[in-house]
Amino acid sequence: MAIIICSDRDGTITKDENYYLGKQEHWKTLVQFLDGVVEGIIALNRIPRSYFYITSNQAGVALADPEFEQLTEERMHEVMQYVVAQLSNQNARIDGYFTCPYVDSAYVAKKKGKATVHPHYVKDGYPFLKPNPGMVEAAIVELHKKAGMDEPVECVYVIGDRYSDMELAMNVGNKGIPSKGILVPEHKTNELGDEEKVRALVAQDISRWHIAKNFRDAAHWIERDV
């Protein structure tokens, strides 16, 4: 049976300082891996029948202001492929990635007066937009194609720095797929009050939810749980 790990990118794998990686000419110089990421992914790669995917909302593509002119869907994929290649160069295997350039009406309302959102990229209920489970479902479909068979999924682990990543794990579970969530807090986590929300989940079910010190700790929790 397969183990699938789906990790957020910005603020979980790479440093997130509102860079919107890809909008700058020098975006490659801004790619920095967070503490424990490389070691953590390598540890997860050692788990038998485990597959590691990056699942990332990329709302910057939807922003229409001049400073985001370079952040196209093509650039979004270029950045993801660069991140995957840099990790691979350090022996951290990424089996694939999925991204979502679309946003919903709630995001548009949040950005009102701060940024302009291109109407083409506003799609309420879009299946790939986290916390909707579309990207995880796509990872499972891709895995089945690679395996050449419908290999049963023992568990999907979702790693991220936002409560929405935990909601993703919930929504995957609602599809009948065993799932667990691991929060790796970064500065935005506490700004949004997300750690408190996840602490409530841990109090309800410590076997399904975990708050990690860093990515390495998240990986060790999964290793112990498998």
C-alpha positions as semicolon CSV with decimal commas, in nm:
position;residue;x (nm);y (nm);z (nm)
1;M;0,000;0,000;0,000
2;A;0,118;0,350;-0,083
3;I;0,194;0,638;0,150
4;I;0,144;0,981;-0,009
5;I;0,293;1,295;0,145
6;C;0,157;1,623;0,008
7;S;0,344;1,933;0,120
8;D;0,275;2,301;0,076
9;R;0,562;2,502;-0,076
10;D;0,582;2,867;0,037
11;G;0,631;2,889;0,412
12;T;0,674;2,512;0,442
13;I;0,947;2,409;0,198
14;T;1,072;2,751;0,089
15;K;1,103;3,073;0,284
16;D;0,798;3,296;0,244
17;E;0,839;3,670;0,285
18;N;0,557;3,766;0,049
19;Y;0,806;3,708;-0,232
20;Y;0,550;3,568;-0,477
21;L;0,841;3,377;-0,627
22;G;0,860;3,436;-0,999
23;K;0,748;3,796;-1,018
24;Q;1,111;3,916;-1,007
25;E;1,395;3,893;-1,260
26;H;1,619;3,761;-0,980
27;W;1,366;3,515;-0,834
28;K;1,615;3,227;-0,825
29;T;1,826;3,412;-0,568
30;L;1,523;3,425;-0,335
31;V;1,471;3,047;-0,322
32;Q;1,576;2,938;0,028
33;F;1,486;2,605;0,185
34;L;1,363;2,617;0,542
35;D;1,523;2,439;0,836
36;G;1,510;2,062;0,809
37;V;1,345;2,048;0,468
38;V;1,614;1,862;0,274
39;E;1,686;1,616;0,557
40;G;1,314;1,569;0,617
41;I;1,231;1,488;0,256
42;I;1,523;1,245;0,235
43;A;1,391;1,071;0,548
44;L;1,042;1,050;0,398
45;N;1,186;0,911;0,074
46;R;1,322;0,617;0,276
47;I;0,974;0,506;0,383
48;P;0,879;0,205;0,167
49;R;0,614;0,278;-0,098
50;S;0,614;0,648;-0,012
51;Y;0,561;0,925;-0,266
52;F;0,626;1,295;-0,208
53;Y;0,429;1,568;-0,389
54;I;0,427;1,946;-0,359
55;T;0,076;2,093;-0,362
56;S;0,073;2,472;-0,377
57;N;-0,177;2,753;-0,426
58;Q;-0,010;3,025;-0,636
59;A;-0,241;3,323;-0,606
60;G;0,025;3,562;-0,736
61;V;-0,055;3,448;-1,090
62;A;-0,406;3,587;-1,045
63;L;-0,285;3,935;-0,950
64;A;-0,309;4,184;-1,236
65;D;-0,100;4,473;-1,100
66;P;0,211;4,567;-1,306
67;E;0,454;4,420;-1,051
68;F;0,306;4,075;-1,120
69;E;0,338;4,097;-1,498
70;Q;0,616;3,837;-1,507
71;L;0,436;3,592;-1,279
72;T;0,251;3,400;-1,549
73;E;0,140;3,037;-1,539
74;E;0,450;2,953;-1,743
75;R;0,674;3,123;-1,485
76;M;0,484;2,949;-1,204
77;H;0,581;2,612;-1,352
78;E;0,938;2,732;-1,415
79;V;0,972;2,818;-1,045
80;M;0,827;2,485;-0,935
81;Q;1,057;2,291;-1,166
82;Y;1,355;2,487;-1,035
83;V;1,261;2,410;-0,673
84;V;1,219;2,041;-0,756
85;A;1,556;2,036;-0,935
86;Q;1,736;2,209;-0,647
87;L;1,598;1,957;-0,401
88;S;1,690;1,670;-0,633
89;N;2,045;1,802;-0,649
90;Q;2,059;1,749;-0,272
91;N;1,917;1,394;-0,300
92;A;1,568;1,494;-0,186
93;R;1,327;1,325;-0,430
94;I;1,005;1,497;-0,536
95;D;0,770;1,264;-0,723
96;G;0,564;1,546;-0,869
97;Y;0,394;1,877;-0,804
98;F;0,055;2,037;-0,852
99;T;-0,023;2,408;-0,844
100;C;-0,334;2,625;-0,856
101;P;-0,321;2,976;-1,005
102;Y;-0,690;3,040;-0,935
103;V;-0,848;3,224;-0,641
104;D;-1,200;3,256;-0,506
105;S;-1,431;3,548;-0,430
106;A;-1,319;3,553;-0,066
107;Y;-0,962;3,617;-0,182
108;V;-1,081;3,899;-0,409
109;A;-1,264;4,060;-0,115
110;K;-0,951;4,030;0,101
111;K;-0,742;4,203;-0,166
112;K;-0,991;4,485;-0,231
113;G;-0,810;4,817;-0,218
114;K;-0,473;4,640;-0,194
115;A;-0,435;4,459;-0,526
116;T;-0,619;4,396;-0,851
117;V;-0,727;4,041;-0,932
118;H;-0,766;3,929;-1,294
119;P;-1,129;3,812;-1,340
120;H;-1,013;3,514;-1,550
121;Y;-0,849;3,363;-1,243
122;V;-1,148;3,390;-1,009
123;K;-1,314;3,049;-0,984
124;D;-1,519;2,970;-0,676
125;G;-1,513;2,602;-0,586
126;Y;-1,227;2,522;-0,823
127;P;-1,124;2,166;-0,725
128;F;-0,747;2,234;-0,721
129;L;-0,778;2,541;-0,497
130;K;-0,682;2,437;-0,146
131;P;-0,845;2,340;0,082
132;N;-1,041;2,160;-0,191
133;P;-0,886;1,814;-0,239
134;G;-0,829;1,825;-0,617
135;M;-0,449;1,840;-0,609
136;V;-0,426;1,542;-0,374
137;E;-0,672;1,347;-0,588
138;A;-0,460;1,430;-0,894
139;A;-0,150;1,302;-0,713
140;I;-0,327;0,973;-0,646
141;V;-0,433;0,945;-1,011
142;E;-0,075;1,014;-1,123
143;L;0,057;0,754;-0,881
144;H;-0,181;0,494;-1,020
145;K;-0,066;0,572;-1,374
146;K;0,298;0,534;-1,272
147;A;0,230;0,211;-1,086
148;G;0,021;0,075;-1,372
149;M;-0,243;-0,033;-1,124
150;D;-0,481;0,107;-0,862
151;E;-0,244;0,073;-0,570
152;P;-0,438;0,125;-0,247
153;V;-0,347;0,438;-0,052
154;E;-0,283;0,359;0,313
155;C;-0,268;0,724;0,418
156;V;-0,224;1,075;0,281
157;Y;-0,015;1,305;0,502
158;V;-0,057;1,679;0,445
159;I;0,221;1,911;0,563
160;G;0,175;2,289;0,566
161;D;0,202;2,615;0,757
162;R;-0,166;2,712;0,735
163;Y;-0,491;2,589;0,885
164;S;-0,613;2,555;0,525
165;D;-0,359;2,272;0,483
166;M;-0,526;2,093;0,773
167;E;-0,863;2,159;0,610
168;L;-0,719;1,997;0,297
169;A;-0,646;1,686;0,503
170;M;-1,002;1,696;0,637
171;N;-1,148;1,721;0,288
172;V;-0,933;1,433;0,164
173;G;-1,065;1,230;0,457
174;N;-1,420;1,326;0,363
175;K;-1,354;1,154;0,030
176;G;-1,296;0,829;0,215
177;I;-0,916;0,843;0,194
178;P;-0,729;0,803;0,527
179;S;-0,552;1,134;0,595
180;K;-0,353;1,314;0,862
181;G;-0,225;1,672;0,895
182;I;0,100;1,818;1,025
183;L;0,135;2,192;1,085
184;V;0,484;2,342;1,057
185;P;0,437;2,693;1,203
186;E;0,604;2,991;1,037
187;H;0,554;3,360;1,104
188;K;0,235;3,381;0,898
189;T;0,085;3,089;1,091
190;N;0,063;3,290;1,411
191;E;-0,030;3,611;1,230
192;L;-0,345;3,433;1,112
193;G;-0,410;3,259;1,445
194;D;-0,381;2,922;1,271
195;E;-0,170;2,749;1,536
196;E;-0,444;2,794;1,795
197;K;-0,694;2,632;1,558
198;V;-0,466;2,335;1,499
199;R;-0,402;2,297;1,873
200;A;-0,776;2,243;1,906
201;L;-0,756;1,965;1,645
202;V;-0,464;1,801;1,829
203;A;-0,664;1,810;2,152
204;Q;-0,947;1,627;1,976
205;D;-0,731;1,361;1,806
206;I;-0,357;1,350;1,873
207;S;-0,320;1,051;1,641
208;R;-0,438;1,249;1,337
209;W;-0,295;1,598;1,392
210;H;0,049;1,721;1,490
211;I;0,226;2,054;1,532
212;A;0,592;2,015;1,436
213;K;0,892;2,222;1,541
214;N;1,021;2,223;1,183
215;F;1,002;2,015;0,866
216;R;1,247;1,757;1,000
217;D;1,025;1,704;1,303
218;A;0,723;1,667;1,073
219;A;0,905;1,397;0,880
220;H;1,001;1,212;1,199
221;W;0,638;1,216;1,316
222;I;0,533;1,054;0,988
223;E;0,816;0,797;1,014
224;R;0,695;0,698;1,361
225;D;0,333;0,687;1,250
226;V;0,380;0,461;0,950
